[in-house]
Coordinates of C-alpha atoms in Angstrom, one line a residue:
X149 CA -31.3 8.3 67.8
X150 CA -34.6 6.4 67.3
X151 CA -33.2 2.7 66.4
X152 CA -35.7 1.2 63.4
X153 CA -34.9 -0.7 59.8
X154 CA -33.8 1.5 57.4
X155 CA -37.0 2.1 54.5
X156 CA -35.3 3.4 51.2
X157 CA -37.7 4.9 48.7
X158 CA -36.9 6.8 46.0
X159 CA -39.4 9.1 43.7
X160 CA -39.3 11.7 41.2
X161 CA -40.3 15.3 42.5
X162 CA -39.3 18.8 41.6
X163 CA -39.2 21.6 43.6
X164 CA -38.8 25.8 42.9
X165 CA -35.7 26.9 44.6
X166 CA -37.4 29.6 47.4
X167 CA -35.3 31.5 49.9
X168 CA -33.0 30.7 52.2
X169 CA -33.8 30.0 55.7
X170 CA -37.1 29.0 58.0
X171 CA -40.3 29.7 55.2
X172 CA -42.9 32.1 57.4
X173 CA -45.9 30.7 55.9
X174 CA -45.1 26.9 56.9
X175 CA -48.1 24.9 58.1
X176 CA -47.7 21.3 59.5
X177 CA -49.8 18.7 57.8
X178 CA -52.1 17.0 59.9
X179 CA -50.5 14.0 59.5
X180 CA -46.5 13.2 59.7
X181 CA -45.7 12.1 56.4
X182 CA -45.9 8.9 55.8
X183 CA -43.6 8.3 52.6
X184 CA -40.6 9.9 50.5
X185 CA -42.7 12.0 48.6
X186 CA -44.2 13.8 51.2
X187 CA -41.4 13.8 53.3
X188 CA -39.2 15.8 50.9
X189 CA -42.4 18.5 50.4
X190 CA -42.9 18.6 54.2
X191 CA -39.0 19.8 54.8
X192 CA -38.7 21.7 51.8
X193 CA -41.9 24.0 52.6
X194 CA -40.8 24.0 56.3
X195 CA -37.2 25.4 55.0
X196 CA -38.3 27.6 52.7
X197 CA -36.2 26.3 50.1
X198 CA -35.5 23.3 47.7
X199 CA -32.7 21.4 50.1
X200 CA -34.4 17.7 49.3
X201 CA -34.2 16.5 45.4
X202 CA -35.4 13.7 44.0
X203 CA -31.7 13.3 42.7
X204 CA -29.0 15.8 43.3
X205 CA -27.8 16.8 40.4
X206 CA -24.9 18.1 41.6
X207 CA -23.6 14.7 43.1
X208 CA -25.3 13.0 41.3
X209 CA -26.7 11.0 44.5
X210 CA -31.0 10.0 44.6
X211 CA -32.5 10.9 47.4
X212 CA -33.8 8.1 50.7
X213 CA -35.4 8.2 53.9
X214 CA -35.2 6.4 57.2
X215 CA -38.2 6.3 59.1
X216 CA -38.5 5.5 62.9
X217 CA -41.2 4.7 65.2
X218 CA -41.9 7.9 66.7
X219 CA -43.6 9.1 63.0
X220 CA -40.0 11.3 62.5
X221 CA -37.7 10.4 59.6
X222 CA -34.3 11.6 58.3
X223 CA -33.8 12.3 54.3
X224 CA -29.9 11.6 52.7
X225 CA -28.9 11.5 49.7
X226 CA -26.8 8.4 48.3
X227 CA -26.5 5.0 50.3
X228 CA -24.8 4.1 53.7
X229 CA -21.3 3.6 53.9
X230 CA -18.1 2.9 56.0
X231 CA -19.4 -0.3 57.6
X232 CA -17.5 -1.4 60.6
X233 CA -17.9 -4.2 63.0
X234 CA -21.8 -4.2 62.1
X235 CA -22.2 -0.5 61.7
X236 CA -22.4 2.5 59.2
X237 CA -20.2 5.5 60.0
X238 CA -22.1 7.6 57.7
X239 CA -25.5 7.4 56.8
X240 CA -25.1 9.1 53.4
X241 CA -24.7 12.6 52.1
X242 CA -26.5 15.8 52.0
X243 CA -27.1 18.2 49.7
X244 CA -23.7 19.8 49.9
X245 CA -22.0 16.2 49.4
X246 CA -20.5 16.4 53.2
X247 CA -20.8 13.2 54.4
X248 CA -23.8 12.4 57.7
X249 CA -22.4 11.0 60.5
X250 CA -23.9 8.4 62.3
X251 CA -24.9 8.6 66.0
X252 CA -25.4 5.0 66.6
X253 CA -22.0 4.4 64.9
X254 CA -19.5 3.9 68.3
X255 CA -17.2 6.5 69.0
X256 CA -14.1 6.5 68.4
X257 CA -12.9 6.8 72.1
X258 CA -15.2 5.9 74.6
X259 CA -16.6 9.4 76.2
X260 CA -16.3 9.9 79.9
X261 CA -17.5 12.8 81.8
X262 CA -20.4 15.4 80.6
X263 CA -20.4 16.7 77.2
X264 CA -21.0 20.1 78.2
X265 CA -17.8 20.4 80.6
X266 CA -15.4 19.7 77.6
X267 CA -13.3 22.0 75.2
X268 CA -15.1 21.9 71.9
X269 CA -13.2 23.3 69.3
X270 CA -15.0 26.6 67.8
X271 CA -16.9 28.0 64.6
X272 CA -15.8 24.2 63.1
X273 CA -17.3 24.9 59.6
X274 CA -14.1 27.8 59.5
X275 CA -11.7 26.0 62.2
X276 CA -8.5 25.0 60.4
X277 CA -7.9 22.1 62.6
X278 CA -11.4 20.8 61.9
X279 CA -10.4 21.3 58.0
X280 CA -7.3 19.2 58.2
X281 CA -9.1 16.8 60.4
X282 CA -11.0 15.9 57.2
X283 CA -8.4 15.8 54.8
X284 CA -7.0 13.1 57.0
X285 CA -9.8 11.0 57.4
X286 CA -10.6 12.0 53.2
X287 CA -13.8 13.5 53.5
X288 CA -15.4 15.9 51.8
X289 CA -14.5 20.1 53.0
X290 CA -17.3 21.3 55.0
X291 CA -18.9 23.5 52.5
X292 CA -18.3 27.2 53.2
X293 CA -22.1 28.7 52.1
X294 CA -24.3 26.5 54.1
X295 CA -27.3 29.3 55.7
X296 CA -27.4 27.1 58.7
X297 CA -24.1 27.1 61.0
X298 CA -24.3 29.6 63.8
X299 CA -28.2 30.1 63.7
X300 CA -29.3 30.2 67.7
X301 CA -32.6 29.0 66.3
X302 CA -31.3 25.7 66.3
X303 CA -30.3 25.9 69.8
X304 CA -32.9 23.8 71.3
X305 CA -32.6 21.3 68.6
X306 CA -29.6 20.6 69.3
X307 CA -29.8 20.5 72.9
X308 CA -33.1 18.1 72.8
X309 CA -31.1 15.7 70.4
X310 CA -28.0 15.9 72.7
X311 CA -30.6 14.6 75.6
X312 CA -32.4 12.1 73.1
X313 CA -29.1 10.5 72.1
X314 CA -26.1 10.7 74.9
X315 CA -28.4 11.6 78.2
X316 CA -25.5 9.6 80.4
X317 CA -23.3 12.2 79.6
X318 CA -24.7 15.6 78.6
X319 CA -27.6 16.9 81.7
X320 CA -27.6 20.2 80.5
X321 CA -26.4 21.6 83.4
X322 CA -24.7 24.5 82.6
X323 CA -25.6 27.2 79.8
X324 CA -23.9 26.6 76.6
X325 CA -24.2 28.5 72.8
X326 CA -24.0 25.3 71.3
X327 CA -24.9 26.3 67.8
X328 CA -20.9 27.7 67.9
X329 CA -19.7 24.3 68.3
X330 CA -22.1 22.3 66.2
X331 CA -21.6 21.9 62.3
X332 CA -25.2 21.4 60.9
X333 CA -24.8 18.7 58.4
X334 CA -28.4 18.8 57.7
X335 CA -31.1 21.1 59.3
X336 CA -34.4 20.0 61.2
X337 CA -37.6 20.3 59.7
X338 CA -41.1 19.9 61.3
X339 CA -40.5 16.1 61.2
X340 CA -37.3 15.0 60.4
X341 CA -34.7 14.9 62.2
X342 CA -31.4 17.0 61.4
X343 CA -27.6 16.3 62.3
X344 CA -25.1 17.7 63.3
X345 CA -21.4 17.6 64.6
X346 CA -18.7 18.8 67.0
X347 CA -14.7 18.1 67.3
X348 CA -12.4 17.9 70.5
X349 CA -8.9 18.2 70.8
X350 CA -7.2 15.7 73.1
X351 CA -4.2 16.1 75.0
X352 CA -2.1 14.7 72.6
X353 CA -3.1 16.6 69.1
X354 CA -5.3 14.5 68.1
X355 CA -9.3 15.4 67.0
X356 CA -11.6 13.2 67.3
X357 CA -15.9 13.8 67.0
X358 CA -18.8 12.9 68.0
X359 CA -22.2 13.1 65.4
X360 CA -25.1 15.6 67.0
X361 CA -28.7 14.4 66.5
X362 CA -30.6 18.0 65.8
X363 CA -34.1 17.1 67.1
X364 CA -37.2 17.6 64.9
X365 CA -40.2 20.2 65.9
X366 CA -42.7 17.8 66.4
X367 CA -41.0 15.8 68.8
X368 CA -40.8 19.5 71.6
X369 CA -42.9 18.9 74.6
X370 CA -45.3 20.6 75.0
X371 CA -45.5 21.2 70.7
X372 CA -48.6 23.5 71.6
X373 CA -49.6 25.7 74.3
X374 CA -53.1 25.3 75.5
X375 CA -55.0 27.1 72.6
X376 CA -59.0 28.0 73.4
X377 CA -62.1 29.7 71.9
X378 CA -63.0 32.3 74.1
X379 CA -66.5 33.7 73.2
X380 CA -68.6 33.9 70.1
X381 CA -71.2 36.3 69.6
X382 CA -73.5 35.8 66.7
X383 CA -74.0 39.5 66.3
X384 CA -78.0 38.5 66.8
X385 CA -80.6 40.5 69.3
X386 CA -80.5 38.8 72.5
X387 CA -83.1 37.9 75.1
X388 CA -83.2 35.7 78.2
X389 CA -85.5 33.0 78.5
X390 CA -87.1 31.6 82.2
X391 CA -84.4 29.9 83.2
X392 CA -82.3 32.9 82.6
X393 CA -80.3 31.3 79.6
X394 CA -79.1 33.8 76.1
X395 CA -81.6 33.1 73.4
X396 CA -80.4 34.4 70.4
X397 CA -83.0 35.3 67.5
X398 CA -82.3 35.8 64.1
X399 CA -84.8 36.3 60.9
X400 CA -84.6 34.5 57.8
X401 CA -82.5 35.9 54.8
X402 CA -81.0 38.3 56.9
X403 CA -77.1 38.8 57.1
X404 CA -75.4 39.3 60.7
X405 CA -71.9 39.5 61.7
X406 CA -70.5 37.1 64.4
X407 CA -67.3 38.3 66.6
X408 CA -65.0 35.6 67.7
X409 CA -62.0 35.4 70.0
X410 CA -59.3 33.1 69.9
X411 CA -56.6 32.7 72.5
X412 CA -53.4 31.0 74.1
X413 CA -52.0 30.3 77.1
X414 CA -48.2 30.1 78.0
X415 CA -45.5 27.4 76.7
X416 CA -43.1 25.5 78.9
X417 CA -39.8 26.2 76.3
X418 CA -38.3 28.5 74.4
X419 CA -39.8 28.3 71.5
X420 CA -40.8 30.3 68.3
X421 CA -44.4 31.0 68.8
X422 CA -44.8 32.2 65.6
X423 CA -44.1 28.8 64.2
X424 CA -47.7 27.7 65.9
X425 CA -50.3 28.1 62.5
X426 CA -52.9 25.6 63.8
X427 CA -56.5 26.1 61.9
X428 CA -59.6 28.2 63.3
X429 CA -63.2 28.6 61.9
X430 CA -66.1 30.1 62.2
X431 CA -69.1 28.5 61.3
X432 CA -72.6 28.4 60.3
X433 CA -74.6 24.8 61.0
X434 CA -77.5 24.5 58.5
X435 CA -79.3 21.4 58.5
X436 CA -76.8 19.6 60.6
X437 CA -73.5 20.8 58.2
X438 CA -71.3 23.5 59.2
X439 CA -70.4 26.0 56.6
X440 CA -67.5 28.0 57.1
X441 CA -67.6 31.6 57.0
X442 CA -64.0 34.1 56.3
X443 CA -62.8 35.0 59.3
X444 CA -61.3 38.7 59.5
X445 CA -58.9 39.7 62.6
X446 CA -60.1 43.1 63.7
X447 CA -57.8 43.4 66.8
X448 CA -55.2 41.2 68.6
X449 CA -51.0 40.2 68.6
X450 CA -51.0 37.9 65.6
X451 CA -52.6 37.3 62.5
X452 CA -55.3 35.0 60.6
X453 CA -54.4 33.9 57.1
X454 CA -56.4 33.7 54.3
X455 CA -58.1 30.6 53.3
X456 CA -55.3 27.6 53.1
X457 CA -55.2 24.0 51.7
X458 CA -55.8 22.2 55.1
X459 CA -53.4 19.4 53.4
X460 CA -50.2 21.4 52.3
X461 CA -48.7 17.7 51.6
X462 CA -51.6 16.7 49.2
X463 CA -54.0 18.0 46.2
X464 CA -57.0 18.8 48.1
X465 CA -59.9 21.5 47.5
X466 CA -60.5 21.8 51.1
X467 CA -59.3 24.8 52.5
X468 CA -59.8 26.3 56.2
X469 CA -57.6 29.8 58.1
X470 CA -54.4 29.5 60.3
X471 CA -54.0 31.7 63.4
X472 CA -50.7 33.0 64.9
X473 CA -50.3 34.9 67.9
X474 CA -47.3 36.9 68.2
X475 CA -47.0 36.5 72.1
X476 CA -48.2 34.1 74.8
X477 CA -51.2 34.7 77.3
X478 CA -52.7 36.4 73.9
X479 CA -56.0 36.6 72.0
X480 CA -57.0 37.2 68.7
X481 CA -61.0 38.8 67.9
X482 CA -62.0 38.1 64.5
X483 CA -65.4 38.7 62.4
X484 CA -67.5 36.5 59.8
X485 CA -70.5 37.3 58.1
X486 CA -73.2 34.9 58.1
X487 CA -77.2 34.5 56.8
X488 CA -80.2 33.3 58.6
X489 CA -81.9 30.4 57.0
X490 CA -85.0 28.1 58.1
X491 CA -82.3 25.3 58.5
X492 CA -79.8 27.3 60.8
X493 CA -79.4 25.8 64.0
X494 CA -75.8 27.3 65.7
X495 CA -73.1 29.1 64.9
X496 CA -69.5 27.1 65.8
X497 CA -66.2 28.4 66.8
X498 CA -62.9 26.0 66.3
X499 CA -59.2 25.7 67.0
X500 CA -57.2 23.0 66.4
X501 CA -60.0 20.5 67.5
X502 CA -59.7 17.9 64.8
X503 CA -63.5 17.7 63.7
X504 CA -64.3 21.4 62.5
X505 CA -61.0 22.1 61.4
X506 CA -58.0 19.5 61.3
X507 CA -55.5 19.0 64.3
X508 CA -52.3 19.4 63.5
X509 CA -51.3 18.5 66.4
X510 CA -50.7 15.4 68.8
X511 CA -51.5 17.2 72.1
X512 CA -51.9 20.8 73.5
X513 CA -50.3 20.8 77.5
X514 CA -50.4 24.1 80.0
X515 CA -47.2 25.9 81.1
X516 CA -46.2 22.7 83.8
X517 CA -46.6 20.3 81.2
X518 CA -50.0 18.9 82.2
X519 CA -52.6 18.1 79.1
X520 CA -54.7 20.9 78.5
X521 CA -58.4 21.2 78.4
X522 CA -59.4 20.7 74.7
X523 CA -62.7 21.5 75.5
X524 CA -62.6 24.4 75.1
X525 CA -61.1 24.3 71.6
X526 CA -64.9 25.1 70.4
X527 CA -67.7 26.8 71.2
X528 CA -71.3 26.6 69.9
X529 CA -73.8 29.1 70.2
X530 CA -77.6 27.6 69.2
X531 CA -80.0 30.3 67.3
X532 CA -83.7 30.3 67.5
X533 CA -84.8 31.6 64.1
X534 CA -88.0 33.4 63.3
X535 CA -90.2 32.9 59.9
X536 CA -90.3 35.8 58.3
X537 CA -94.0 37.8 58.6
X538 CA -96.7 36.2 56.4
X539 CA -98.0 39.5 54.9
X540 CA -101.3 39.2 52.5
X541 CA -103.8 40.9 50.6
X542 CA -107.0 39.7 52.6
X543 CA -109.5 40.8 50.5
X544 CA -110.2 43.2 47.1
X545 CA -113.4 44.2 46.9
X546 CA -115.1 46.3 43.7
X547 CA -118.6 47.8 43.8
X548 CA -119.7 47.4 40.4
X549 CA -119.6 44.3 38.0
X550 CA -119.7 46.4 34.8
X551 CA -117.9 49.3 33.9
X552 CA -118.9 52.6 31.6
X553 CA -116.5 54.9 30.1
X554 CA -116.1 58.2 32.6
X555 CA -117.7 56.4 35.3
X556 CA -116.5 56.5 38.6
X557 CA -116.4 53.6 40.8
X558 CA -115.2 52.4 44.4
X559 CA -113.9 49.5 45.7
X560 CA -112.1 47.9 49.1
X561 CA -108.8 46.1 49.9
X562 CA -107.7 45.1 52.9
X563 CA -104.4 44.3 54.0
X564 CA -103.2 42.3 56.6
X565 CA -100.1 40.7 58.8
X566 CA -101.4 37.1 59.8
X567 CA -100.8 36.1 63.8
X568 CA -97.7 34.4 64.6
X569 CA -94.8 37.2 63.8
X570 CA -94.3 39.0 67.2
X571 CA -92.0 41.8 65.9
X572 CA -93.2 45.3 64.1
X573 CA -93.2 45.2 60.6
X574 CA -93.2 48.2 57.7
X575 CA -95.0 47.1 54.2
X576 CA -95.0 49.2 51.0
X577 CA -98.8 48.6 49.2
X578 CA -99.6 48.6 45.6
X579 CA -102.7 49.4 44.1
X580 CA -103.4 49.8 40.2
X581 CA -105.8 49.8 37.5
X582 CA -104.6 48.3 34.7
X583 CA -101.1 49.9 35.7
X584 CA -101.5 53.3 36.7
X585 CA -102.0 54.3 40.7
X586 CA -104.7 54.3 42.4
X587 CA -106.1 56.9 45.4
X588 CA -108.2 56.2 48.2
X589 CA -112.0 57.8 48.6
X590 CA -109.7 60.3 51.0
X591 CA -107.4 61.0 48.1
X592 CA -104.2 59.7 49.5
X593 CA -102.2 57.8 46.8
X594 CA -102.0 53.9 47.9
X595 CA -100.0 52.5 45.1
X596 CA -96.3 52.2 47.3
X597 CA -97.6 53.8 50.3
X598 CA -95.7 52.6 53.5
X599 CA -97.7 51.4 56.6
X600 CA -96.9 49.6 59.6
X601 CA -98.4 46.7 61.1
X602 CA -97.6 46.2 65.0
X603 CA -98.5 43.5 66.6
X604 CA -98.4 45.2 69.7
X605 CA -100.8 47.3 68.5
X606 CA -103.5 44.8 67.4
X607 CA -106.0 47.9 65.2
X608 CA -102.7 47.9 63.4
X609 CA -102.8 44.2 62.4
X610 CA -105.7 44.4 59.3
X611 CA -105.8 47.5 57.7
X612 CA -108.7 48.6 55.1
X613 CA -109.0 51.2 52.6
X614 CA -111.7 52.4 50.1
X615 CA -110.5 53.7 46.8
X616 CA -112.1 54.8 43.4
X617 CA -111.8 54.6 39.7
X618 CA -112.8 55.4 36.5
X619 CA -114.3 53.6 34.0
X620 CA -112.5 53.6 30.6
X621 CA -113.7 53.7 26.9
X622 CA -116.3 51.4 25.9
X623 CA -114.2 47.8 25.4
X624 CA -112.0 48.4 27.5
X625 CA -111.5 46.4 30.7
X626 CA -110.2 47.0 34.0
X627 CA -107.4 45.0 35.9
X628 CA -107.3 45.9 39.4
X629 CA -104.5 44.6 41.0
X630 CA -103.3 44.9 44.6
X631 CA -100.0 44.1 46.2
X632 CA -97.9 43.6 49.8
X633 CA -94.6 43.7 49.9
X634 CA -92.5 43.3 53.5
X635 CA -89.4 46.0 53.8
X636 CA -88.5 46.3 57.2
X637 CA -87.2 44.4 59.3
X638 CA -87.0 41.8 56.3
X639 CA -87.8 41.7 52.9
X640 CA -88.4 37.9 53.0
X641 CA -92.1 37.0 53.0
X642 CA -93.3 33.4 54.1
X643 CA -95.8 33.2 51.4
X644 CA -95.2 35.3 48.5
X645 CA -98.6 33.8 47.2
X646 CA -101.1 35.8 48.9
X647 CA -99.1 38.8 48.5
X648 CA -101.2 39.8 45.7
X649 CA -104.7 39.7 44.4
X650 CA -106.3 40.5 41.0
X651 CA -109.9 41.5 40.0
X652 CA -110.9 42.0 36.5
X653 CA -114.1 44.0 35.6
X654 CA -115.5 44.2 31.8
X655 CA -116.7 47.2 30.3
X656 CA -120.4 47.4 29.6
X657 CA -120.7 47.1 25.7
X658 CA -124.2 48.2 23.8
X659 CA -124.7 45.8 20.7
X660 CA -126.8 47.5 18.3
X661 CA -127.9 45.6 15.0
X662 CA -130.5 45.2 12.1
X663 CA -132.3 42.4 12.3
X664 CA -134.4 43.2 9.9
X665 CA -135.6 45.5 6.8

C-alpha cells in the first residue's frame, strides 16, 4: 500500500447508528478529506452506518488515521503494534476489536508464484482452521456478525488492491470470486482504504496469510464516465437572425419553463453506476450571477435529488441537485421554471464542471480510458429580452371649465402604445367621474373596456374616444380620471407613470349676498 508517515489525530465526534450496508444517498465531497474529523463523517455516510467512533466504547480504543499521498487514508482504532525488525504487524484494530494486518509488514514465507493459482482456504470468517489459526497466534476470533464478508460488491476492491500492493505476483489472469476468500477486516469507503485477508494451507499443516489491501472508490480509473449537457431549451419563442443563428426572446416579468437534458456515456469497469451522484443545475444569469433554478426530471433512467448541501463534510448553506442514471449510454430531461428580468442575459446548464456546480471529481475519461471532453459539461443559451410596451394615456381632454348640476358635458382621451414594442398588445381602459363609469358619445361603456393595439396595424397604435358627463349638484366637483393598464401578452408596463391622467373640473357656484339695507 501507499508508503507515507503515519499522522495520528484524534477528535471527539458522534454519529447516529444508520443501517447496515452501502448508504444510497452518499455523495462525495468535493474535496478528499483532509483531516480525522472529516474522514470519519466521509466513511460513515458512505457506509451508511456508524463504523468510525471517536472512541470505541466497546474496546475502549480512540480512533487514528494514516494518510498517504494519493489524498486516500485508512482509519484504526488503537495504536500500532507487533513491531519486528523495523515493522508493525498490525496497524491497529477495528471496530470489532480484530486486529488490521499490515501489508507492508513481510510475509511470513516469501510468496512465489501468482496469487490467484493457489489454494486459499474458504469462507475464512467460518473456516475452523482459520479459527484455530488465531488462537495460536492469540488474536482476537474473527467476529461472526460483520455485514461485510461475502459481499461481491467488494469484488473489484479487492482485486484493484491485490494489483496496487503484490502486482509481481497476482496479474489477474484467471476469474476468481475473491470476496469467498477474503476476510474484510475493514470495508472501503469513498476514500479510505479498507483491508482485508486470506489464509493458505501449506503442504505440511501449517497456515500461514497474507493482509489484502481493499482499494478505495476514488482511486477506480476511470471514477466517472464522460458525463455531458446535451441541449437546453429556455422554453422562450424562437426566431433566426441573418446569419441564421436561434435568438431567443423573452418579455420582462414573465415566467417560462426551460427543458434540460443530461447524459452519460459508457465506463471502462464494472462498476456501480448508481454510486455516480455528481451535481447538475439549471440556471438563470442576471446581471452576471447565475441563480439556480429546481430542476424536475420529467423522463429518463435515473433520478435528480432534491436540493443537497454541496459540502456533505461541512456546515454550509449552499445547496445544489445530484443526478444518477440508472444505466450507461443514458440521459436524463429535466424542467426549471425561470422569470425574465431587464438584467437576464442566458440561461446555463451544468454537470459536474467545477464552477456552476462543484466537481466532485478528479477527471471524467470515455470507455478506452482517454480524458473526456469536459466541454461539454455546460451549455449556455444567451436571451435577448424585450421591455415591456410603454402604454399611456396621451391626452384627456374636457369641453367645459365649469360645471352646472344636470348638465351634460363631453370630453376626449386618447390612448396610446408608444413605438418601440414590436409585438400585439391587449389593454383594459378606465374611465371615471369621480368613481363611477363613464360611456362614450356612442354609448359604449369605456371604464375596463378591452382594446388592442397592433403595431402591425399602425390606425391601431393611438386610439381616441369622445365621452360625456353630467354635471353634479351645485358644489360639487368633478374628478375625471383615466387609466391604461397592459394585460396580454404582459402585465408589466415600462412606465407605470403615464398610465394615468387626472382632470378636475369645479362646479359653477352663484354667490348671492346683501350688501346693503
Amino acid at each position: 500500500m501507499r508508503k507515507i508517515k503515519l499522522t495520528l489525530l484524534i477528535v471527539i465526534c458522534f454519529l447516529p447508528n444508520l443501517a447496515w450496508g452501502l448508504n444510497p444517498n452518499y455523495i462525495p465531497p468535493p474535496t478528499y478529506p483532509k483531516n480525522l474529523e472529516a474522514a470519519m463523517i466521509d466513511d460513515n455516510n458512505y457506509l451508511g452506518r456508524s463504523e468510525f467512533l471517536t472512541i470505541n466504547r466497546k474496546k475502549d480504543k480512540k480512533i487514528n488515521i494514516t494518510f498517504y499521498t494519493d489524498n486516500t487514508h485508512m482509519l484504526f482504532y488503537g495504536e500500532p503494534t507487533g513491531k519486528e525488525n523495523g515493522a508493525y504487524r498490525y496497524l491497529g484494530e477495528n471496530y470489532y476489536g480484530e486486529y488490521i494486518t499490515n501489508p507492508d509488514f513481510p510475509d511470513d514465507e516469501k510468496m512465489k508464484g501468482l496469487i490467484e493459482e493457489k489454494d486459499w482456504l474458504p469462507l475464512p470468517w467460518i473456516n475452523g482452521e482459520v479459527i484455530r489459526s488465531l488462537e495460536r497466534r492469540k488474536e482476537p476470533p474473527i467476529c461472526e456478525n460483520k455485514p461485510y464478508d461475502g459481499d461481491q460488491k467488494y469484488l473489484a476492491n479487492i482485486v484493484q488492491g491485490l494489483l496496487d500492493i503484490r502486482s509481481q505476483n497476482f496479474q489477474n489472469s484467471t476469474f476468481k470470486d475473491w470476496t469467498q476468500y477474503v476476510h474484510i477486516l475493514q470495508p472501503p469507503t469513498n476514500s479510505g482504504w479498507g483491508m482485508g485477508r486470506m489464509w493458505h494451507k501449506k503442504a505440511d499443516g501449517t497456515i500461514w496469510y497474507i493482509s489484502v489491501p481493499l482499494a478505495p472508490r476514488c482511486i477506480f480509473d476511470p471514477v466517472v464516465p464522460n458525463l455531458y449537457v446535451k441541449s437546453i431549451d429556455p422554453g422562450t419563442p424562437v426566431e433566426t437572425d441573418e446569419v441564421g443563428n436561434a435568438v431567443y426572446k423573452a418579455e420582462i416579468g414573465k415566467k417560462y419553463t426551460a427543458t434540460v437534458v443530461f447524459g452519460t456515456g459508457e465506463i471502462r469497469r464494472d462498476l456501480d453506476l448508481a454510486l455516480l451522484r455528481p451535481f447538475v443545475a439549471g440556471l438563470h444569469e442576471i446581471n452576471g450571477q447565475a441563480y439556480k433554478g429546481k430542476l424536475k426530471k420529467i423522463s429518463g433512467n435515473g433520478h435528480i435529488s432534491e436540493p443537497v448541501p454541496e459540502y456533505p463534510d461541512r456546515f454550509t448553506e449552499a445547496k445544489s441537485q445530484t443526478i444518477s442514471f440508472n444505466a450507461e449510454n443514458s440521459e436524463i430531461t429535466a424542467t426549471f421554471e425561470w422569470t425574465a428580468q431587464r438584467g437576464t442575459t442566458q440561461l446555463i446548464a451544468a454537470i459536474n464542471d467545477g464552477q456552476y456546480v462543484p466537481r466532485h471529481h478528479e477527471f471524467e475519461s470515455t470507455a478506452d480510458g482517454k480524458p473526456a471532453d469536459m466541454t461539454d459539461n455546460v451549455k449556455k443559451v444567451p436571451i435577448k429580452v424585450a421591455p415591456p410596451p410603454d402604454l399611456c394615456v396621451k391626452e384627456l381632454k374636457l369641453h367645459t371649465v365649469l360645471t352646472e348640476p344636470g348638465q351634460v358635458y363631453t370630453g376626449t382621451v386618447i390612448y396610446a402604445l408608444k413605438p418601440g414594442y414590436r409585438e400585439k398588445v391587449t389593454a383594459k381602459l378606465g374611465l371615471t367621474h369621480n368613481g363611477y363609469s363613464i360611456s362614450s358619445t356612442e354609448g359604449k361603456k369605456l371604464d375596463q373596456s378591452i382594446v388592442v393595439f397592433d403595431p402591425q396595424k399602425p390606425e391601431t397604435m393611438i386610439q381616441t374616444f369622445s365621452f360625456k358627463f353630467t354635471g353634479l349638484a351645485l358644489g360639487h366637483n368633478s374628478e375625471i380620471v383615466a387609466k391604461i393598464w397592459p394585460q396580454e401578452p404582459t402585465l408589466k408596463d415600462i412606465n407605470w407613470q403615464n398610465n394615468t391622467r387626472r382632470v378636475l373640473i369645479k362646479s359653477h357656484v352663484t354667490d348671492i349676498a346683501v350688501t346693503s339695507i
